[in-house]
Short mmCIF file of C-alpha atoms in Angstrom, two decimals:
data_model
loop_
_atom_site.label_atom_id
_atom_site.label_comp_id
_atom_site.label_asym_id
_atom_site.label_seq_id
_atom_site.Cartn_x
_atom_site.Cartn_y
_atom_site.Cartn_z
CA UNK A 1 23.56 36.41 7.00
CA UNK A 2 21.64 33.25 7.74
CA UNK A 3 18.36 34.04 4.86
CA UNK A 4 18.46 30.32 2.87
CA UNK A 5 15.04 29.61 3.58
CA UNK A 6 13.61 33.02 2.88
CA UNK A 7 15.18 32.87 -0.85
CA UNK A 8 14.40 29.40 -0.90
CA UNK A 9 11.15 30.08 0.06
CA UNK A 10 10.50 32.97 -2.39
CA UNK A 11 11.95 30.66 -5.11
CA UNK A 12 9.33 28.13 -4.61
CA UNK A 13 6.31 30.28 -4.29
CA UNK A 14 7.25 31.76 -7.49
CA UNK A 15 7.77 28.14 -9.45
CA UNK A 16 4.44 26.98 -7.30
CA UNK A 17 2.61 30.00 -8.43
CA UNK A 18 1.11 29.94 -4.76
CA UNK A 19 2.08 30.00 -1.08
CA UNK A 20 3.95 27.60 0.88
CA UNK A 21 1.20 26.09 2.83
CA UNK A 22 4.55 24.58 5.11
CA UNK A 23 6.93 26.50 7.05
CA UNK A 24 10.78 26.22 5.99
CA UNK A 25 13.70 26.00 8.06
CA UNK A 26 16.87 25.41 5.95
CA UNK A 27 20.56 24.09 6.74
CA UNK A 28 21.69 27.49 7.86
CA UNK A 29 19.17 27.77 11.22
CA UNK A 30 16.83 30.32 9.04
CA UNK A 31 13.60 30.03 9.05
CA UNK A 32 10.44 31.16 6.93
CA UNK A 33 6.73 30.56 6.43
CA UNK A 34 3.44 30.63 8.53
CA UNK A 35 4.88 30.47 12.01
CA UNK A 36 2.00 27.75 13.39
CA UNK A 37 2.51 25.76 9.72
CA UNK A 38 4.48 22.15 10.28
CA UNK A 39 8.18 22.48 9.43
CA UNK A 40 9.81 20.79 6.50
CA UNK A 41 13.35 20.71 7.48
CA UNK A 42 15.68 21.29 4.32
CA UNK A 43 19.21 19.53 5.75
CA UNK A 44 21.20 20.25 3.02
CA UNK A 45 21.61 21.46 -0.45
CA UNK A 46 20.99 17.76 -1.87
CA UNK A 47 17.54 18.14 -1.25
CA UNK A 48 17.48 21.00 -3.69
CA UNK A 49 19.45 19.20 -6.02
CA UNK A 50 16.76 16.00 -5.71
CA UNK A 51 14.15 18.38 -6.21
CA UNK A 52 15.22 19.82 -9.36
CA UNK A 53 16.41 16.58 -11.42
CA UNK A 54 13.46 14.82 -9.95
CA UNK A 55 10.83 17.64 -9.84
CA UNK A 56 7.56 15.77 -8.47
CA UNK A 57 6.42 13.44 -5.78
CA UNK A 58 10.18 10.76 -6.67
CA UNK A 59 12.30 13.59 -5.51
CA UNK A 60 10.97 14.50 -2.65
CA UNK A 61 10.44 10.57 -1.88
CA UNK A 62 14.17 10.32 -2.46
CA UNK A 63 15.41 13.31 -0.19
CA UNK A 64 12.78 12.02 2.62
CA UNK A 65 14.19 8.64 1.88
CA UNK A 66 17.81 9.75 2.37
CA UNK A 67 17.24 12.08 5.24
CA UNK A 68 17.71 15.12 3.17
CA UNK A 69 14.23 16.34 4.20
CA UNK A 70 12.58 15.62 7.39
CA UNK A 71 9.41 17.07 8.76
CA UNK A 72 9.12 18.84 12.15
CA UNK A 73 5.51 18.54 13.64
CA UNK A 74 2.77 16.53 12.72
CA UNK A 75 3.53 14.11 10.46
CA UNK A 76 0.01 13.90 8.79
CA UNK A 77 -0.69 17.31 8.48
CA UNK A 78 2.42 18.15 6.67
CA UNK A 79 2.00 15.74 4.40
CA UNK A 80 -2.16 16.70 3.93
CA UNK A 81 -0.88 20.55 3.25
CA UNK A 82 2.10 19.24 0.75
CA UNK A 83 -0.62 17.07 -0.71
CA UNK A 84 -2.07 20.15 -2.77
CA UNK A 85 1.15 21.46 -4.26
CA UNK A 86 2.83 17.65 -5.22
CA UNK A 87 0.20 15.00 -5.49
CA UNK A 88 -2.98 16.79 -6.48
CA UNK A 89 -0.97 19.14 -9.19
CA UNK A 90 -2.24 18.07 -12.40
CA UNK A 91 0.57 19.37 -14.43
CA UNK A 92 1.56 17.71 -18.00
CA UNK A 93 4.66 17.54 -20.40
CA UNK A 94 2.44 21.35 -22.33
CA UNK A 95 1.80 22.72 -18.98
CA UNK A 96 5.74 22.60 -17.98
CA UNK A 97 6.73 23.55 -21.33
CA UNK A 98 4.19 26.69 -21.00
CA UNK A 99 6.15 27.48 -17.40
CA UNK A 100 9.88 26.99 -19.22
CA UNK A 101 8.99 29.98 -21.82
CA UNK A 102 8.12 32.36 -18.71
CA UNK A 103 10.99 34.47 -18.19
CA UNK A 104 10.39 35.35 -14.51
CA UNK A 105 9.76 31.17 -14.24
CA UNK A 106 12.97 30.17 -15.60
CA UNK A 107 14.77 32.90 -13.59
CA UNK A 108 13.07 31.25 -10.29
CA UNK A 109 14.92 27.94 -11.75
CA UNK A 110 18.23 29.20 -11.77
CA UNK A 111 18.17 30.65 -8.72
CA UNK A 112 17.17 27.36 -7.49
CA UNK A 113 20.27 25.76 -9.38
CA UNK A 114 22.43 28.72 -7.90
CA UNK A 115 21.09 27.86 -4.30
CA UNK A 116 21.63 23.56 -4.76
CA UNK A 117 25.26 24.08 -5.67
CA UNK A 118 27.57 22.18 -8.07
CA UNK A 119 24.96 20.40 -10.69
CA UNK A 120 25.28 17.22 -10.18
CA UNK A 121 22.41 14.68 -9.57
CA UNK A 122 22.71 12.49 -6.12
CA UNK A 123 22.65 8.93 -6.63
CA UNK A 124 18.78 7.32 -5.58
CA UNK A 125 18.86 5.80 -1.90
CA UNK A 126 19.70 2.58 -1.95
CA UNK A 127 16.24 1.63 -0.93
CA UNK A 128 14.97 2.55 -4.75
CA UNK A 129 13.95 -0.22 -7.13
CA UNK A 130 14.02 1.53 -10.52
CA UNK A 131 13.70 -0.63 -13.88
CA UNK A 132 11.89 -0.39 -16.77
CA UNK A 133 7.97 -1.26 -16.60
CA UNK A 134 7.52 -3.78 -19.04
CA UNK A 135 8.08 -7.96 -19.16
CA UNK A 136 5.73 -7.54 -15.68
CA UNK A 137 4.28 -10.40 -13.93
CA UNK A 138 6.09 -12.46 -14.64
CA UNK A 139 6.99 -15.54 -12.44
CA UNK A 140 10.55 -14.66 -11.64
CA UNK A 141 9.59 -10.83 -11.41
CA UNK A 142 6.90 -11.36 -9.11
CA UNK A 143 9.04 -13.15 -6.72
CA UNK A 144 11.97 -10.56 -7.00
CA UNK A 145 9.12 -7.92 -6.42
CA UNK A 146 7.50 -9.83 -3.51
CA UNK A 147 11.09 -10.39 -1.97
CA UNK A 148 11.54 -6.60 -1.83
CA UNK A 149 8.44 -5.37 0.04
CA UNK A 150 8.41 -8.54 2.47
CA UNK A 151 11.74 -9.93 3.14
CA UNK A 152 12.58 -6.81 4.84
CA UNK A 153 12.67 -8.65 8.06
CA UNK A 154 10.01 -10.59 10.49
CA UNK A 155 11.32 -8.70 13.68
CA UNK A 156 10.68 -5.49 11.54
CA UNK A 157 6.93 -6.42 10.73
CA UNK A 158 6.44 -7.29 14.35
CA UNK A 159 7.31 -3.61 15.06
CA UNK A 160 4.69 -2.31 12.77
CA UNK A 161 1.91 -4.47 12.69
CA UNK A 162 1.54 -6.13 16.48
CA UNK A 163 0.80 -9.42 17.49
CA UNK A 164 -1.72 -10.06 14.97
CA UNK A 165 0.73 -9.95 12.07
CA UNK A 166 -1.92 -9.48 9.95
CA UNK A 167 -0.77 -7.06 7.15
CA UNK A 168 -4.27 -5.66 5.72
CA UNK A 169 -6.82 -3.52 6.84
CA UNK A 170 -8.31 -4.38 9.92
CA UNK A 171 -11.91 -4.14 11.36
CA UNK A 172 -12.53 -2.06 14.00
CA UNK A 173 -16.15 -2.02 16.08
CA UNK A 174 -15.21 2.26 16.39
CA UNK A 175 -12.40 3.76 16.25
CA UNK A 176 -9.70 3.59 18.41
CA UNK A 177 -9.64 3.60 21.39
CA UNK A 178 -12.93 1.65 21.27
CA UNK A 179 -10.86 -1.74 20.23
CA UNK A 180 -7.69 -2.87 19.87
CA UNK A 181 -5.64 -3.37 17.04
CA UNK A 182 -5.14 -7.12 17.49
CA UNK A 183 -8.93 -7.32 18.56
CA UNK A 184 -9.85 -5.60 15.23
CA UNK A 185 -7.64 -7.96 12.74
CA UNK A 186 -9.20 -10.88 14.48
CA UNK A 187 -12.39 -9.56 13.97
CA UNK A 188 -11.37 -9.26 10.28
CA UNK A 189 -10.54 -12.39 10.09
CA UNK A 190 -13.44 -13.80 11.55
CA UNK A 191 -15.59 -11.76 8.85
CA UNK A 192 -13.26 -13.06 6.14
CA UNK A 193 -14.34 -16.89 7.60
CA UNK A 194 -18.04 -16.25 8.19
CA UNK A 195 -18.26 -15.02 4.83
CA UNK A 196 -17.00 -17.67 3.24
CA UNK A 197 -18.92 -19.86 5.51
CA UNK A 198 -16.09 -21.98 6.48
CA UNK A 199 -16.67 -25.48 8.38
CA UNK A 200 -15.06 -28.59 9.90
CA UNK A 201 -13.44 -30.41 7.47
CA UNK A 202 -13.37 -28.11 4.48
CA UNK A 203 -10.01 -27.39 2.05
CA UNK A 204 -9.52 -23.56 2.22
CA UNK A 205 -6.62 -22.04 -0.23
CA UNK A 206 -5.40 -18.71 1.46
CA UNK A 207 -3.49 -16.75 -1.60
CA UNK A 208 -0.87 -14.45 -0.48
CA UNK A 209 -0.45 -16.10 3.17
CA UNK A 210 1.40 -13.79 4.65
CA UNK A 211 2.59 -14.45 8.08
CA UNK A 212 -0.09 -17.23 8.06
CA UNK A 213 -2.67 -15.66 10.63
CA UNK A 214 -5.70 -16.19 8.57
CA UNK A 215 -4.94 -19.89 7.76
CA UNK A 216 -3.87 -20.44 11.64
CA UNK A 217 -7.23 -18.35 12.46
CA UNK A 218 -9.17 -21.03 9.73
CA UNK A 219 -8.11 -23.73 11.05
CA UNK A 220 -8.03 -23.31 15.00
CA UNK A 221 -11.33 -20.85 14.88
CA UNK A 222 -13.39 -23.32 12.44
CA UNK A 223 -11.51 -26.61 11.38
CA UNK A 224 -10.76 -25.93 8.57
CA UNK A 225 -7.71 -27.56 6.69
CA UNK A 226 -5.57 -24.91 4.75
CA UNK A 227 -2.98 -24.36 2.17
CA UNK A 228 -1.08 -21.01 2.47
CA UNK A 229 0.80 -19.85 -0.66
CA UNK A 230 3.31 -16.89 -0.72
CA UNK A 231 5.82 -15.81 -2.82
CA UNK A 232 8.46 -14.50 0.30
CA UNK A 233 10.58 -16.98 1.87
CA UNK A 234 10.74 -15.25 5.72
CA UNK A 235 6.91 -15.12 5.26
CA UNK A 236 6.63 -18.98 4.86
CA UNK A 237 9.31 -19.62 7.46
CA UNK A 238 7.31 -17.22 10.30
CA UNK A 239 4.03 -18.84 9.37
CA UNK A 240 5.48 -22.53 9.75
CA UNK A 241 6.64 -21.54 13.51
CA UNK A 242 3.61 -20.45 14.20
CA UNK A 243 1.86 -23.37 13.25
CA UNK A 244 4.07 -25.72 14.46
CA UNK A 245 3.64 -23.72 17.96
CA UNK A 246 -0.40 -23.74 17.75
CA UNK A 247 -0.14 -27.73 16.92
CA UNK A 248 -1.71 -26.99 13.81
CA UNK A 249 0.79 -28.61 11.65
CA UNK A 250 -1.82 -31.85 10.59
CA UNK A 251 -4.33 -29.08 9.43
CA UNK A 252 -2.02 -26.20 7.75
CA UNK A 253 0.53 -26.32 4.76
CA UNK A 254 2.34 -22.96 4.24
CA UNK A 255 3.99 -23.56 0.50
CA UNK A 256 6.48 -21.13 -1.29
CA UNK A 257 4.47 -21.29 -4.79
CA UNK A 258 2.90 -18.76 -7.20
CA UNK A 259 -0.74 -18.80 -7.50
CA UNK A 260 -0.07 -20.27 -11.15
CA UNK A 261 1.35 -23.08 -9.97
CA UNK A 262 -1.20 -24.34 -7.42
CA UNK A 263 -2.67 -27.60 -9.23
CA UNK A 264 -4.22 -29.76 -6.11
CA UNK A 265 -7.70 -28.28 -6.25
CA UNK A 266 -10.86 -28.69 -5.69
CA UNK A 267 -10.93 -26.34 -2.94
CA UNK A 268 -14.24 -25.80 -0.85
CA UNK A 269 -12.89 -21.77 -0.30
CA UNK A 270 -10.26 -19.34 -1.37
CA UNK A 271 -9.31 -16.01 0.86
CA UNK A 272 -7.20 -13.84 -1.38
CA UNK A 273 -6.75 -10.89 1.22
CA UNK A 274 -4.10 -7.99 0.32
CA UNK A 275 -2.46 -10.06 -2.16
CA UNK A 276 -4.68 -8.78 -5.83
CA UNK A 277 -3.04 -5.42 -5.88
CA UNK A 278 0.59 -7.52 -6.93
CA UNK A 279 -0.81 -9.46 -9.71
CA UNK A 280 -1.04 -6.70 -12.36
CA UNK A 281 -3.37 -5.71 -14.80
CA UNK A 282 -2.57 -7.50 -17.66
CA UNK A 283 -3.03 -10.54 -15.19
CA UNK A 284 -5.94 -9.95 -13.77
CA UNK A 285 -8.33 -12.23 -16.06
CA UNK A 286 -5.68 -15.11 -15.38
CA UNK A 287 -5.85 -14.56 -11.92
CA UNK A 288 -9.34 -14.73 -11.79
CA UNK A 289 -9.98 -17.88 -13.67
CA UNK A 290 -6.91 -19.86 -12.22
CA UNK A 291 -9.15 -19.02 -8.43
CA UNK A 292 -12.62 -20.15 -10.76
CA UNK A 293 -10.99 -22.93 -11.88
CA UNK A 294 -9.30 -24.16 -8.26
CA UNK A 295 -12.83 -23.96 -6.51
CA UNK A 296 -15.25 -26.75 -6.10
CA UNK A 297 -18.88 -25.97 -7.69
CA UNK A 298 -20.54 -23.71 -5.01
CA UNK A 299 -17.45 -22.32 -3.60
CA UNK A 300 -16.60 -19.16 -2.73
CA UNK A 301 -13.93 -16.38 -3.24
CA UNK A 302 -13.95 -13.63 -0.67
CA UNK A 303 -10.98 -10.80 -2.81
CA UNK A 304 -10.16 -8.31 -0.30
CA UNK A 305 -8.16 -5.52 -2.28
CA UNK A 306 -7.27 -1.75 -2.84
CA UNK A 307 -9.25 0.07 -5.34
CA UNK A 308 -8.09 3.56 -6.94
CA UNK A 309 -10.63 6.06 -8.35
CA UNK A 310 -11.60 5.46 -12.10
CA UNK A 311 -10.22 8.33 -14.43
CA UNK A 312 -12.28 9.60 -17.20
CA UNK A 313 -9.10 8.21 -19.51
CA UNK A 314 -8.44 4.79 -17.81
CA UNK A 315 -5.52 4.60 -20.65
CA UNK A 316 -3.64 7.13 -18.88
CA UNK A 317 -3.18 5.67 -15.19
CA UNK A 318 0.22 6.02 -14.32
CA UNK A 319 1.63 3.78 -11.14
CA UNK A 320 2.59 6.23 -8.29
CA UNK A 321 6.47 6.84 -8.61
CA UNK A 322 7.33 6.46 -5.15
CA UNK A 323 4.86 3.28 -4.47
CA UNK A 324 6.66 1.76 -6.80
CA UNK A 325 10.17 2.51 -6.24
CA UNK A 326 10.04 2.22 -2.85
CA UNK A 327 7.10 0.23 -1.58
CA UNK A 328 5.18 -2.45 -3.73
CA UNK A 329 7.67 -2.58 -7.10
CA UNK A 330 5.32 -3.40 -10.27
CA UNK A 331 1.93 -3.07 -7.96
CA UNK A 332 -0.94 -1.56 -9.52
CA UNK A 333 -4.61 -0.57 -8.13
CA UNK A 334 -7.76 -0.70 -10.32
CA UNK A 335 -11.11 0.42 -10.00
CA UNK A 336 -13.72 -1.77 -8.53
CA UNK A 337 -15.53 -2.00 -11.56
CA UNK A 338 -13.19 -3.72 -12.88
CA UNK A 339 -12.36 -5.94 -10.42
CA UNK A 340 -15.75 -6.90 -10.30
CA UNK A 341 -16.03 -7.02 -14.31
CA UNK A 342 -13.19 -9.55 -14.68
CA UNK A 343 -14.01 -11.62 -11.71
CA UNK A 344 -17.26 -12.06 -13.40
CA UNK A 345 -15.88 -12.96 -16.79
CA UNK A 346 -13.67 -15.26 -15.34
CA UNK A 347 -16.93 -17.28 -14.41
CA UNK A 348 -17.47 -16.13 -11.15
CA UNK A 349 -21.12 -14.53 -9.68
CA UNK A 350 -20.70 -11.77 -7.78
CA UNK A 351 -22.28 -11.79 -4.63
CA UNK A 352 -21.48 -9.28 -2.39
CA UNK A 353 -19.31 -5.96 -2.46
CA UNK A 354 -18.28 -4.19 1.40
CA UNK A 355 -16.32 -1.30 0.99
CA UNK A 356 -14.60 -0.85 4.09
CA UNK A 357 -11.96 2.07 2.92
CA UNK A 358 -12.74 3.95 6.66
CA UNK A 359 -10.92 1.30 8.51
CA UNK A 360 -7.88 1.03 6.53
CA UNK A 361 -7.23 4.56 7.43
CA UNK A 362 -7.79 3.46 11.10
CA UNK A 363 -5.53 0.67 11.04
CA UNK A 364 -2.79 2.68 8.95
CA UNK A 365 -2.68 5.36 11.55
CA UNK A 366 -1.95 2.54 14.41
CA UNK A 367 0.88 0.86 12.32
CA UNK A 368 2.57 4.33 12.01
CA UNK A 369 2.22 5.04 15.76
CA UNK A 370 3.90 1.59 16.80
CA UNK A 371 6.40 2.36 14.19
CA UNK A 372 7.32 5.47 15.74
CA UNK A 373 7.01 4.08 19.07
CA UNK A 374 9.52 2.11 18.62
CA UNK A 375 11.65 3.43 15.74
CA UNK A 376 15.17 2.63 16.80
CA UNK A 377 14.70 -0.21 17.16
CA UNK A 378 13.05 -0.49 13.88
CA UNK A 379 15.93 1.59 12.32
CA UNK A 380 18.49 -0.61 13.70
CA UNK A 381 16.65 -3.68 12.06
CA UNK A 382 16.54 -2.59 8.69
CA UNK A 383 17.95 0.66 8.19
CA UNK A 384 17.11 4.58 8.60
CA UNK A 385 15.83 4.62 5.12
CA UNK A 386 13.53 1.61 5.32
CA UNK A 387 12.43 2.79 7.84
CA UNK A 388 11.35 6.51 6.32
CA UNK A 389 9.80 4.76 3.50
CA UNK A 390 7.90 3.16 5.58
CA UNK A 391 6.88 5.90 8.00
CA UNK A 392 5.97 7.82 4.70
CA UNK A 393 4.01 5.06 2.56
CA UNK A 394 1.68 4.23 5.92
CA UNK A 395 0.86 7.55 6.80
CA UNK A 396 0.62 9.05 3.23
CA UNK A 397 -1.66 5.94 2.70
CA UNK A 398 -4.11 6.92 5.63
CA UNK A 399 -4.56 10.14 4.61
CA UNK A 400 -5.47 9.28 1.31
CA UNK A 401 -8.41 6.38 2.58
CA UNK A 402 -9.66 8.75 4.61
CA UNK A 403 -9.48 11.47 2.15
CA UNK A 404 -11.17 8.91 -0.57
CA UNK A 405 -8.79 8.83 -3.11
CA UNK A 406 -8.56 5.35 -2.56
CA UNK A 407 -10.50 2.83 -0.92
CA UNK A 408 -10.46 -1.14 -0.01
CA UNK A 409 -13.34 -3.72 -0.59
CA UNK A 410 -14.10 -7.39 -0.30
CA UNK A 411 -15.82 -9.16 -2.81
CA UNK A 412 -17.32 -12.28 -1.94
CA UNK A 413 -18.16 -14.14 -5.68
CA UNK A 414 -19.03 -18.14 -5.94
CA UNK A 415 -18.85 -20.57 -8.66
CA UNK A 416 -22.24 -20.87 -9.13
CA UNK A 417 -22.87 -24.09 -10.59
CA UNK A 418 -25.54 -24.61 -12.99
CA UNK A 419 -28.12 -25.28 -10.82
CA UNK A 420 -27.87 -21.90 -10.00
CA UNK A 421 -27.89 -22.97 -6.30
CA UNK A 422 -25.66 -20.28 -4.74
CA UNK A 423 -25.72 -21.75 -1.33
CA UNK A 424 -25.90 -18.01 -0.11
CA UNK A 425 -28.77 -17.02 2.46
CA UNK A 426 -31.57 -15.00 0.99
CA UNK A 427 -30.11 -12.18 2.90
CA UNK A 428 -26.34 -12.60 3.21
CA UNK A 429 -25.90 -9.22 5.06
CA UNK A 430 -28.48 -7.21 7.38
CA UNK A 431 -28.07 -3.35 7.36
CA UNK A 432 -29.17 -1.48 10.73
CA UNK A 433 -32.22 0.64 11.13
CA UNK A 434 -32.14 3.12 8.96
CA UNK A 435 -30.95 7.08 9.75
CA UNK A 436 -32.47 9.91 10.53
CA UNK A 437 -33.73 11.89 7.38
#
């Protein structure tokens, strides 16, 4: 009798303490669960196995990874219903220990074990970075963690993010399908240049390059003369085609170097867009004042990063497992406090904070759909399982911008010198009209 996913159903409910908010369908054709519900499709007993010596968000990440789970229906909703009984469970080391001494809770657990078969824990996918988390941010480990996330392929990237290759949150006039996606990342980029107030002839230091479509964008849009920096090898090689191909080559330097290591300043501007969330926390300060220190008296920053939601007990932020196993190895988010608080103790004035966390989730949810447009191709580039991380990271990510758990800003802070001449406009942004009440 196929009836897998009915015991495997009423196994979980019991450990859960609640329903399934997802329907299950299991490797023997059964089925169980609200019939309209998205399906999470349970291939084979190595899921269950993931589950249990993984319990939490890295298990599943590692049986989605390895195709051991997929999801049937719409992606995003799944994953907003799931949301509720993996990532928003606040359950500690005493809370567990409280569920081991319940009787009917540890019977649940060994019917699981009965169910997953011979006890044996599957290897991670081969996609996992695991090491310890300390000796961070370092030079070399900042290039091996760059390397990871980036030199996944060009061709890949070209899948996911477009024509643009821009590979941060874009800025769209409305959403979709009011603009496009490449018309929205050049309208980022021209925000990112008019609020730096670029102009002929100026040195502008863009940290974290990329593909180099903010220095091309500098320097063809506003004459600007550039030096890129990244850390990822393809990166620098992409970006130096592209220039070469736009005749930009006398105006644009793409350089394989760590921000530490840039000592040609003054510069008149510095974009640092998508690149803050790698330095680290422990960094941070340096990062700051090694930017203070490379701009020229009256220049300006514009920091365009990811912020996370302050806890009430900052001392117990934990990095999400699968982010950084899979995704962005040794990346951490911080609130915007104290982004701002450092940037200012570095030496810098902040001027002006735009959090634009709405149109992440916008540009996140056209990423997924040209990966999944065009996913075997994608999957035949770099592999099934890159390719589910990155299905899985992207959409997981919208969700949560648009659900505010986290949210994306740019800072625009000058080295005021001590004239106190800014060199800002009295009124450096104008809101609209207001509301109605």
């Amino acid at each position: 009798m196929a009836d897998a996913a009915l015991r495997l159903t009423g196994i979980l409910e019991q450990l859960l303490g609640a329903p399934l908010p997802v329907r299950i369908r299991t490797w023997d054709g059964s089925q169980a669960g609200p019939p309209e519900a998205p399906v999470l499709v349970v291939r084979n007993r190595r899921a269950l196995r993931r589950l249990l010596f993984k319990p939490g968000e890295l298990g599943l990440a590692r049986a989605w990874v390895a195709g051991d789970l997929t999801i049937d229906g719409d992606l995003y909703n799944a994953l907003d219903l799931l949301a509720g009984i993996v990532w928003e469970r606040d359950e500690d080391a005493r809370t567990l220990a409280q569920s081991l001494r319940d009787p009917e809770f540890r019977s649940a657990v060994r019917r699981l074990f009965a169910m997953a078969g011979p006890p044996l824990p599957p290897a991670p996918p081969r996609e996992e970075v695991r090491r310890p988390r300390r000796g961070l941010h370092t030079k070399r480990s900042d290039k091996r963690a760059i390397s990871h996330h980036y030199d996944v392929g060009n061709e890949f990237y070209e899948i996911v993010l477009g024509p643009s290759m821009v590979y941060s949150c874009a800025y769209w006039p409305a959403p979709p399908p009011e603009g496009t996606l490449e018309q929205a990342q050049h309208d980022k980029l021209e925000l990112v240049a008019r609020k730096l107030a670029l102009r002929p002839g100026q040195r502008l230091l863009d940290v974290g390059c990329g593909w180099g479509s903010m220095a091309i964008h500098a320097a063809r849009e506003h004459g600007v003369n550039v030096v890129g920096i990244t850390l990822s090898q393809e990166q620098a090689a992409y970006a130096r085609k592209r220039i070469a191909e736009e005749g930009l080559t006398d105006r644009v330097e793409i350089r394989v170097q760590d921000y530490r290591d840039v000592a040609d300043g003054p510069y008149d501007a510095i974009s640092s867009i998508g690149m803050a969330e790698h330095v680290g926390s422990e960094r941070y300060l340096e990062y700051a004042t090694v930017l203070h220190r490379l701009l020229s008296p009256g220049g300006r920053l514009l920091n365009h990063q990811i912020a996370r939601r302050p806890q009430r007990d900052e001392s117990s932020y934990q990095v999400d497992e699968f982010i950084d196993a899979y995704v962005f190895p040794d990346g951490e988010l911080a609130p915007l406090g104290t982004t701002v608080s450092l940037l200012e103790r570095a030496g810098f004035e902040v001027r002006d904070v735009e959090s634009i966390r709405e149109h992440y989730a916008l540009t996140l949810r056209r990423w997924v759909a040209n990966l999944e447009s065009d996913q075997a191709r994608a999957t035949a580039l770099a592999g099934p399982g890159r390719t589910r991380v990155w299905l899985l990271y992207m959409a997981a990510s919208a969700l949560a911008f648009e659900r505010n758990r986290i949210g994306v800003n740019q800072v625009v802070a000058v080295r005021t010198p001590e004239s106190g001449a800014s060199g800002l406009p009295l009124r450096a942004r104008v809101w609209g009209a207001p509301g109605p009440a």
